[in-house]
Amino acid sequence: MDSYSIALIPGDGIGTEVVEAALVPLRAAAGKHGFQLDETTYDWSCDTYLRTGAMMPDDGIDRLRAHDAILLGAVGWPARVPDSVSLHGLLLPIRKRFDLYVNMRPHRLLPGITGPLRKSAFDILCIRENTEGEYSGAGGRVHIGTPNEVAVETSIFTRTAVERILRFGFEQARKRTGRLASVTKSNAQKYSMVFWDEVTDQLAAEYTDVQVSRYHIDAIAARMITHPETLDVVVASNLFGDILTDIGAAIQGGLGFAASANINPAGGVPSMFEPVHGSAPDIAGKGLSNPIATIWCGAQMFEHLGKADAAADLMRAVASITTDAANLTPDCGGGAKTMDVAKKVADAL
Ligand code: NAI
Ligand code: MG
């Protein structure tokens, strides 16, 4: 029987609840489709930081490297550890050291879920560049604290990174409806974004079967609200993708449904799957958290591991239970507990 080595990092707050719950249907789907999850749990979290002075041990990255994939809940407990410490001590090093350059987030409404829009027929796959661009961290401040203070933050766009993220988008578009939206602001940002447009055009010449549309970030932000059904694969820079995927999460019914995959398509390192939401200290420990985003991440993980049938089956099971409000957690109007939802999905499998 195939076996996949999965590193579990439940993290903080509801991260621990949603991972524990999601594993119930994930194991069920794996068993049904003839493979096994060989799980190793790492307790790296803000508690670990308070106990040891580090979010993860020095050899943390090397330990993760041995796994086929990482499933992460959420990291952060702002009342006790500054977010800058928890983020830079765990999540960002994993993304950077494994060069997980694709951040992929699906946005669609599950059956029975009513988002804030009056329409439901959309199915968007946002692909965000995850390593550079506006979040490169190149910059500095001078004359600090004086009236002449200056802050500079430089966006970095390399041909390697722009081309590989767009290429991943074109490949996804080919697998879906053959439509790709490239997001820029090339009217105002005449170096980086004009460059992005040029690379898009170069790849479009190679992928003649994909229909390419160009949008400016402001226009596509509005379009995701007014005409989401016109979009399919959307490729955007780090900052633009960050913003668009929050809109995506909102229109699909909220953070309880927003899944995210951090992928290095070249392989050789573990990709990381994590719900978009954080540790939700306001509801942690009460069984109120919606596990569907994390279950959806599990489907993304199966797909990435080459288990597309199990992924599709898992999502079919999720879609079969969301039509009954009794199966939903309070964030979407139900009264079910985190583990109840997960068990229902497993039963549906
Ligand atoms: P959050 O995503 O944890 O919570 C925002 C709101 O959404 C809260 O009202 C929460 O109850 C609700 N919510 C989130 N996920 C939910 C779910 N699955 N089911 C039902 N309701 C849910 O964002 P917040 O409060 O800004 O951040 C809390 C902590 O999480 C911070 O330390 C932050 O840095 C961290 N964080 C970590 C992320 C990660 O690990 N990738 C992502 C976002 C935030
Ligand atoms: Mg964001």
Short mmCIF file of C-alpha atoms and ligand atoms in Angstrom, two decimals:
data_model
loop_
_atom_site.label_atom_id
_atom_site.label_comp_id
_atom_site.label_asym_id
_atom_site.label_seq_id
_atom_site.Cartn_x
_atom_site.Cartn_y
_atom_site.Cartn_z
CA MET A 1 0.00 0.00 0.00
CA ASP A 2 1.30 3.49 -0.87
CA SER A 3 2.19 5.49 2.18
CA TYR A 4 2.84 9.22 2.41
CA SER A 5 4.83 10.80 5.17
CA ILE A 6 2.90 13.83 6.42
CA ALA A 7 4.27 16.39 8.87
CA LEU A 8 1.48 17.82 11.00
CA ILE A 9 1.99 21.24 12.56
CA PRO A 10 -1.29 22.00 14.35
CA GLY A 11 0.16 25.24 15.80
CA ASP A 12 -1.93 27.49 18.04
CA GLY A 13 -5.56 28.08 18.97
CA ILE A 14 -8.07 26.57 16.58
CA GLY A 15 -5.15 25.31 14.48
CA THR A 16 -4.97 22.29 16.77
CA GLU A 17 -8.75 21.69 16.58
CA VAL A 18 -9.12 21.94 12.81
CA VAL A 19 -6.13 19.67 12.13
CA GLU A 20 -7.32 17.00 14.57
CA ALA A 21 -10.80 17.12 13.04
CA ALA A 22 -9.68 17.26 9.40
CA LEU A 23 -7.57 14.13 9.88
CA VAL A 24 -10.73 12.06 10.45
CA PRO A 25 -12.04 12.39 6.86
CA LEU A 26 -8.50 12.56 5.43
CA ARG A 27 -7.64 9.16 6.89
CA ALA A 28 -11.00 7.82 5.73
CA ALA A 29 -10.42 9.04 2.17
CA ALA A 30 -6.89 7.65 2.11
CA GLY A 31 -8.07 4.24 3.36
CA LYS A 32 -10.87 4.13 0.81
CA HIS A 33 -8.45 4.92 -2.01
CA GLY A 34 -5.79 2.45 -0.94
CA PHE A 35 -3.09 4.59 0.61
CA GLN A 36 -1.90 5.45 4.06
CA LEU A 37 -0.96 8.65 5.88
CA ASP A 38 2.18 8.18 7.94
CA GLU A 39 1.73 11.11 10.32
CA THR A 40 4.34 12.85 12.46
CA THR A 41 3.10 15.65 14.70
CA TYR A 42 5.34 18.60 15.57
CA ASP A 43 4.13 20.72 18.48
CA TRP A 44 5.83 23.87 17.13
CA SER A 45 3.77 26.82 18.29
CA CYS A 46 3.74 29.90 20.50
CA ASP A 47 3.78 27.55 23.52
CA THR A 48 7.00 26.05 22.20
CA TYR A 49 8.39 29.55 21.84
CA LEU A 50 7.52 30.47 25.43
CA ARG A 51 9.07 27.23 26.67
CA THR A 52 12.22 27.09 24.52
CA GLY A 53 12.74 30.57 23.07
CA ALA A 54 12.19 29.35 19.49
CA MET A 55 9.09 28.56 17.44
CA MET A 56 10.84 25.45 16.11
CA PRO A 57 14.16 23.75 16.88
CA ASP A 58 17.33 24.64 14.94
CA ASP A 59 17.04 21.52 12.81
CA GLY A 60 13.30 22.06 12.23
CA ILE A 61 13.61 22.64 8.50
CA ASP A 62 15.79 19.54 8.07
CA ARG A 63 13.28 17.44 9.94
CA LEU A 64 10.46 18.68 7.73
CA ARG A 65 12.50 18.05 4.58
CA ALA A 66 12.14 14.30 5.05
CA HIS A 67 8.33 14.43 4.67
CA ASP A 68 6.20 14.27 1.53
CA ALA A 69 3.95 17.16 2.63
CA ILE A 70 3.15 19.44 5.55
CA LEU A 71 -0.34 20.11 6.91
CA LEU A 72 -0.38 23.18 9.13
CA GLY A 73 -3.27 24.52 11.22
CA ALA A 74 -2.54 28.10 12.24
CA VAL A 75 0.23 29.91 14.03
CA GLY A 76 -0.02 32.93 16.32
CA TRP A 77 -1.13 33.93 19.79
CA PRO A 78 -0.78 37.71 19.81
CA ALA A 79 -1.57 38.19 23.50
CA ARG A 80 1.56 36.22 24.47
CA VAL A 81 3.92 36.26 21.49
CA PRO A 82 4.19 39.11 18.95
CA ASP A 83 2.91 38.05 15.52
CA SER A 84 6.19 39.18 13.95
CA VAL A 85 7.98 36.55 16.07
CA SER A 86 5.57 33.69 15.41
CA LEU A 87 5.30 34.36 11.68
CA HIS A 88 9.03 34.84 11.11
CA GLY A 89 9.92 31.91 13.36
CA LEU A 90 7.88 29.23 11.61
CA LEU A 91 5.67 29.94 8.60
CA LEU A 92 7.95 32.22 6.63
CA PRO A 93 11.09 30.08 7.06
CA ILE A 94 9.17 27.04 5.78
CA ARG A 95 7.90 28.93 2.73
CA LYS A 96 11.32 30.42 2.02
CA ARG A 97 13.64 27.50 2.69
CA PHE A 98 11.57 25.12 0.55
CA ASP A 99 11.02 27.82 -2.10
CA LEU A 100 7.25 27.23 -2.03
CA TYR A 101 6.73 29.79 -4.74
CA VAL A 102 3.12 29.05 -5.61
CA ASN A 103 0.36 30.04 -3.24
CA MET A 104 -2.82 28.54 -4.65
CA ARG A 105 -6.26 29.31 -3.28
CA PRO A 106 -9.58 28.03 -4.66
CA HIS A 107 -12.63 30.25 -4.29
CA ARG A 108 -16.03 28.76 -4.93
CA LEU A 109 -19.22 28.32 -2.95
CA LEU A 110 -19.98 24.88 -1.62
CA PRO A 111 -23.59 23.71 -2.06
CA GLY A 112 -25.90 25.25 0.53
CA ILE A 113 -23.48 28.00 1.51
CA THR A 114 -24.65 31.49 0.77
CA GLY A 115 -21.88 34.01 0.45
CA PRO A 116 -22.47 37.76 0.58
CA LEU A 117 -22.98 37.99 -3.22
CA ARG A 118 -26.34 37.44 -4.80
CA LYS A 119 -24.82 35.00 -7.27
CA SER A 120 -23.30 31.65 -6.61
CA ALA A 121 -21.91 30.39 -9.90
CA PHE A 122 -18.22 31.14 -9.71
CA ASP A 123 -15.14 28.99 -9.51
CA ILE A 124 -11.92 30.96 -9.23
CA LEU A 125 -8.42 29.63 -8.68
CA CYS A 126 -6.11 32.38 -7.41
CA ILE A 127 -2.40 31.80 -7.86
CA ARG A 128 -0.25 34.16 -5.87
CA GLU A 129 3.50 34.58 -6.23
CA ASN A 130 4.82 33.60 -2.82
CA THR A 131 8.50 34.57 -2.68
CA GLU A 132 9.25 38.11 -3.85
CA GLY A 133 7.54 41.13 -5.42
CA GLU A 134 6.22 43.69 -2.97
CA TYR A 135 7.06 41.42 0.00
CA SER A 136 10.74 40.96 -0.85
CA GLY A 137 11.81 42.77 2.29
CA ALA A 138 14.26 45.05 0.46
CA GLY A 139 14.30 48.49 2.01
CA GLY A 140 15.22 50.60 4.94
CA ARG A 141 14.56 53.68 7.01
CA VAL A 142 16.78 56.69 7.52
CA HIS A 143 16.57 59.80 9.70
CA ILE A 144 14.41 57.75 12.05
CA GLY A 145 12.33 59.81 14.43
CA THR A 146 13.17 63.13 12.76
CA PRO A 147 10.94 65.26 10.55
CA ASN A 148 13.11 64.13 7.61
CA GLU A 149 12.41 60.47 8.19
CA VAL A 150 12.32 58.37 5.01
CA ALA A 151 11.07 54.82 4.50
CA VAL A 152 11.90 52.94 1.30
CA GLU A 153 10.51 49.55 0.37
CA THR A 154 11.53 48.18 -3.01
CA SER A 155 9.56 45.57 -4.91
CA ILE A 156 11.69 42.95 -6.60
CA PHE A 157 10.53 41.13 -9.71
CA THR A 158 12.91 38.60 -11.25
CA ARG A 159 12.35 36.92 -14.60
CA THR A 160 12.78 33.54 -12.94
CA ALA A 161 10.04 34.12 -10.40
CA VAL A 162 7.60 35.95 -12.69
CA GLU A 163 7.96 33.38 -15.44
CA ARG A 164 7.59 30.35 -13.17
CA ILE A 165 4.46 31.62 -11.43
CA LEU A 166 2.82 32.59 -14.73
CA ARG A 167 3.80 29.25 -16.25
CA PHE A 168 2.17 27.45 -13.33
CA GLY A 169 -0.95 29.56 -13.98
CA PHE A 170 -0.99 28.69 -17.68
CA GLU A 171 -0.68 25.00 -16.82
CA GLN A 172 -3.60 25.26 -14.39
CA ALA A 173 -5.69 27.16 -16.96
CA ARG A 174 -5.05 24.36 -19.43
CA LYS A 175 -6.38 21.81 -16.93
CA ARG A 176 -9.49 23.92 -16.22
CA THR A 177 -11.47 26.09 -18.65
CA GLY A 178 -8.48 27.47 -20.53
CA ARG A 179 -8.86 31.04 -19.26
CA LEU A 180 -6.18 33.00 -17.43
CA ALA A 181 -6.36 36.47 -15.92
CA SER A 182 -3.04 38.21 -15.35
CA VAL A 183 -3.17 40.90 -12.68
CA THR A 184 -0.97 44.00 -12.76
CA LYS A 185 -1.07 47.74 -12.38
CA SER A 186 0.99 48.42 -15.46
CA ASN A 187 -0.61 51.77 -16.13
CA ALA A 188 0.88 53.19 -12.93
CA GLN A 189 3.83 50.91 -12.17
CA LYS A 190 5.74 51.20 -15.38
CA TYR A 191 8.75 49.00 -14.64
CA SER A 192 7.77 45.94 -12.66
CA MET A 193 4.25 45.57 -13.97
CA VAL A 194 5.11 46.32 -17.59
CA PHE A 195 7.74 43.60 -17.21
CA TRP A 196 5.07 41.23 -15.82
CA ASP A 197 2.87 42.00 -18.87
CA GLU A 198 5.78 41.26 -21.22
CA VAL A 199 6.45 37.89 -19.59
CA THR A 200 2.71 37.14 -19.79
CA ASP A 201 2.78 37.87 -23.52
CA GLN A 202 5.84 35.69 -24.04
CA LEU A 203 4.14 32.74 -22.35
CA ALA A 204 0.83 33.41 -24.11
CA ALA A 205 2.66 32.84 -27.40
CA GLU A 206 3.65 29.42 -26.11
CA TYR A 207 0.22 28.52 -24.66
CA THR A 208 -1.91 29.47 -27.65
CA ASP A 209 -4.77 27.31 -26.33
CA VAL A 210 -5.14 29.52 -23.24
CA GLN A 211 -7.21 32.68 -23.47
CA VAL A 212 -5.44 35.48 -21.58
CA SER A 213 -7.08 38.58 -20.12
CA ARG A 214 -5.18 41.36 -18.42
CA TYR A 215 -6.68 43.22 -15.51
CA HIS A 216 -5.47 45.99 -13.28
CA ILE A 217 -5.67 45.11 -9.62
CA ASP A 218 -8.35 47.66 -8.80
CA ALA A 219 -10.55 46.58 -11.70
CA ILE A 220 -10.27 42.87 -10.96
CA ALA A 221 -10.97 43.49 -7.26
CA ALA A 222 -14.29 45.04 -8.30
CA ARG A 223 -14.89 42.30 -10.87
CA MET A 224 -14.53 39.58 -8.23
CA ILE A 225 -17.56 41.14 -6.55
CA THR A 226 -19.65 42.11 -9.59
CA HIS A 227 -18.81 39.38 -12.15
CA PRO A 228 -16.91 36.59 -10.37
CA GLU A 229 -18.29 34.05 -12.84
CA THR A 230 -16.18 35.60 -15.62
CA LEU A 231 -12.93 34.62 -13.90
CA ASP A 232 -11.16 31.28 -13.81
CA VAL A 233 -7.40 31.13 -13.13
CA VAL A 234 -6.10 34.42 -11.72
CA VAL A 235 -2.33 34.97 -11.43
CA ALA A 236 -1.06 37.82 -9.30
CA SER A 237 1.99 39.14 -7.50
CA ASN A 238 2.53 38.63 -3.79
CA LEU A 239 0.69 41.77 -2.57
CA PHE A 240 -2.04 41.75 -5.20
CA GLY A 241 -2.66 38.04 -4.66
CA ASP A 242 -2.80 38.58 -0.92
CA ILE A 243 -5.56 41.14 -1.32
CA LEU A 244 -7.53 39.26 -3.98
CA THR A 245 -7.56 36.04 -1.97
CA ASP A 246 -9.13 37.82 0.99
CA ILE A 247 -11.90 38.96 -1.34
CA GLY A 248 -12.08 35.38 -2.56
CA ALA A 249 -12.41 34.07 0.98
CA ALA A 250 -15.15 36.61 1.70
CA ILE A 251 -17.26 35.75 -1.34
CA GLN A 252 -16.98 32.00 -0.72
CA GLY A 253 -18.59 32.34 2.70
CA GLY A 254 -15.70 33.33 4.92
CA LEU A 255 -12.44 32.13 6.39
CA GLY A 256 -13.95 28.82 7.45
CA PHE A 257 -13.86 27.76 3.78
CA ALA A 258 -10.66 29.33 2.51
CA ALA A 259 -7.95 26.76 1.73
CA SER A 260 -4.42 27.41 0.64
CA ALA A 261 -1.56 25.40 -0.81
CA ASN A 262 2.06 26.54 -0.72
CA ILE A 263 3.67 24.54 -3.48
CA ASN A 264 7.06 23.99 -5.03
CA PRO A 265 6.00 22.33 -8.30
CA ALA A 266 9.56 21.11 -8.95
CA GLY A 267 9.21 18.70 -5.99
CA GLY A 268 12.07 17.37 -3.89
CA VAL A 269 10.82 19.35 -0.89
CA PRO A 270 7.55 19.08 1.04
CA SER A 271 4.82 21.47 -0.04
CA MET A 272 2.70 22.96 2.75
CA PHE A 273 -1.08 23.01 3.00
CA GLU A 274 -2.77 25.39 5.45
CA PRO A 275 -6.12 27.07 5.87
CA VAL A 276 -6.05 30.82 5.22
CA HIS A 277 -7.44 31.60 8.65
CA GLY A 278 -5.40 32.18 11.78
CA SER A 279 -5.60 30.75 15.29
CA ALA A 280 -8.85 32.60 16.13
CA PRO A 281 -8.17 33.17 19.85
CA ASP A 282 -11.75 34.46 20.22
CA ILE A 283 -13.25 31.02 19.63
CA ALA A 284 -10.34 28.69 20.42
CA GLY A 285 -10.93 25.67 22.63
CA LYS A 286 -14.72 25.71 22.25
CA GLY A 287 -15.20 23.40 19.27
CA LEU A 288 -16.74 26.25 17.29
CA SER A 289 -14.20 26.39 14.47
CA ASN A 290 -15.14 25.36 10.96
CA PRO A 291 -12.83 22.52 9.83
CA ILE A 292 -13.87 22.66 6.16
CA ALA A 293 -11.01 24.94 5.07
CA THR A 294 -8.52 22.45 6.51
CA ILE A 295 -10.31 19.45 4.99
CA TRP A 296 -10.18 21.30 1.65
CA CYS A 297 -6.43 21.76 2.21
CA GLY A 298 -6.24 18.01 2.66
CA ALA A 299 -7.85 17.59 -0.76
CA GLN A 300 -5.27 19.95 -2.24
CA MET A 301 -2.57 17.87 -0.54
CA PHE A 302 -3.94 14.61 -1.99
CA GLU A 303 -4.06 16.19 -5.44
CA HIS A 304 -0.46 17.32 -5.06
CA LEU A 305 0.59 13.82 -3.97
CA GLY A 306 -0.94 12.42 -7.16
CA LYS A 307 -4.11 11.15 -5.51
CA ALA A 308 -6.60 13.12 -7.61
CA ASP A 309 -9.39 10.55 -7.18
CA ALA A 310 -9.16 10.71 -3.39
CA ALA A 311 -9.09 14.51 -3.55
CA ALA A 312 -12.21 14.65 -5.72
CA ASP A 313 -13.97 12.08 -3.52
CA LEU A 314 -13.15 14.07 -0.39
CA MET A 315 -14.52 17.29 -1.92
CA ARG A 316 -17.64 15.43 -3.08
CA ALA A 317 -18.16 14.26 0.49
CA VAL A 318 -17.73 17.82 1.81
CA ALA A 319 -20.18 19.16 -0.80
CA SER A 320 -22.72 16.47 0.17
CA ILE A 321 -22.94 17.58 3.78
CA THR A 322 -22.93 21.39 3.47
CA THR A 323 -26.46 21.45 2.05
CA ASP A 324 -27.83 20.62 5.50
CA ALA A 325 -27.51 23.58 7.90
CA ALA A 326 -27.46 21.13 10.82
CA ASN A 327 -24.00 20.05 9.64
CA LEU A 328 -22.50 23.56 9.73
CA THR A 329 -20.58 25.40 12.44
CA PRO A 330 -21.82 28.73 13.87
CA ASP A 331 -19.74 30.88 11.46
CA CYS A 332 -22.14 29.77 8.72
CA GLY A 333 -25.28 29.72 10.75
CA GLY A 334 -25.26 26.16 12.11
CA GLY A 335 -24.91 24.67 15.54
CA ALA A 336 -22.54 21.79 14.82
CA LYS A 337 -19.19 21.36 16.56
CA THR A 338 -15.86 21.13 14.76
CA MET A 339 -15.55 17.36 15.19
CA ASP A 340 -19.22 16.75 14.22
CA VAL A 341 -18.60 18.33 10.83
CA ALA A 342 -15.47 16.28 10.25
CA LYS A 343 -17.21 13.04 11.22
CA LYS A 344 -20.11 13.82 8.87
CA VAL A 345 -17.67 14.22 6.00
CA ALA A 346 -15.99 10.93 6.92
CA ASP A 347 -19.40 9.22 7.08
CA ALA A 348 -20.28 10.62 3.66
CA LEU A 349 -17.13 9.01 2.28
P1 NAI B 1 -8.19 34.74 12.41
O1 NAI B 1 -8.25 34.20 11.04
O2 NAI B 1 -7.57 33.87 13.43
O3 NAI B 1 -9.66 35.14 12.90
C1 NAI B 1 -10.43 36.15 12.27
C2 NAI B 1 -11.92 35.94 12.59
O4 NAI B 1 -12.42 34.83 11.84
C3 NAI B 1 -12.17 35.60 14.06
O5 NAI B 1 -13.36 36.21 14.48
C4 NAI B 1 -12.31 34.11 14.07
O6 NAI B 1 -13.12 33.62 15.09
C5 NAI B 1 -12.91 33.82 12.69
N1 NAI B 1 -12.46 32.53 12.15
C6 NAI B 1 -11.24 32.26 11.63
N2 NAI B 1 -11.16 30.98 11.27
C7 NAI B 1 -12.35 30.41 11.56
C8 NAI B 1 -12.86 29.09 11.41
N3 NAI B 1 -12.15 28.08 10.88
N4 NAI B 1 -14.12 28.85 11.84
C9 NAI B 1 -14.86 29.85 12.35
N5 NAI B 1 -14.43 31.12 12.52
C10 NAI B 1 -13.17 31.39 12.13
O7 NAI B 1 -7.38 36.13 12.32
P2 NAI B 1 -6.84 37.05 13.50
O8 NAI B 1 -7.79 37.05 14.64
O9 NAI B 1 -6.50 38.32 12.84
O10 NAI B 1 -5.47 36.40 13.95
C11 NAI B 1 -5.32 35.57 15.09
C12 NAI B 1 -3.91 35.02 15.10
O11 NAI B 1 -3.71 34.14 13.98
C13 NAI B 1 -2.82 36.07 15.01
O12 NAI B 1 -1.75 35.68 15.80
C14 NAI B 1 -2.41 36.03 13.54
O13 NAI B 1 -1.11 36.46 13.31
C15 NAI B 1 -2.55 34.57 13.26
N6 NAI B 1 -2.74 34.24 11.85
C16 NAI B 1 -2.06 33.15 11.41
C17 NAI B 1 -2.22 32.74 10.11
C18 NAI B 1 -1.53 31.49 9.70
O14 NAI B 1 -1.09 30.70 10.52
N7 NAI B 1 -1.41 31.24 8.42
C19 NAI B 1 -3.07 33.45 9.15
C20 NAI B 1 -3.78 34.57 9.74
C21 NAI B 1 -3.58 34.95 11.05
MG MG B 2 -3.88 38.00 3.50
#
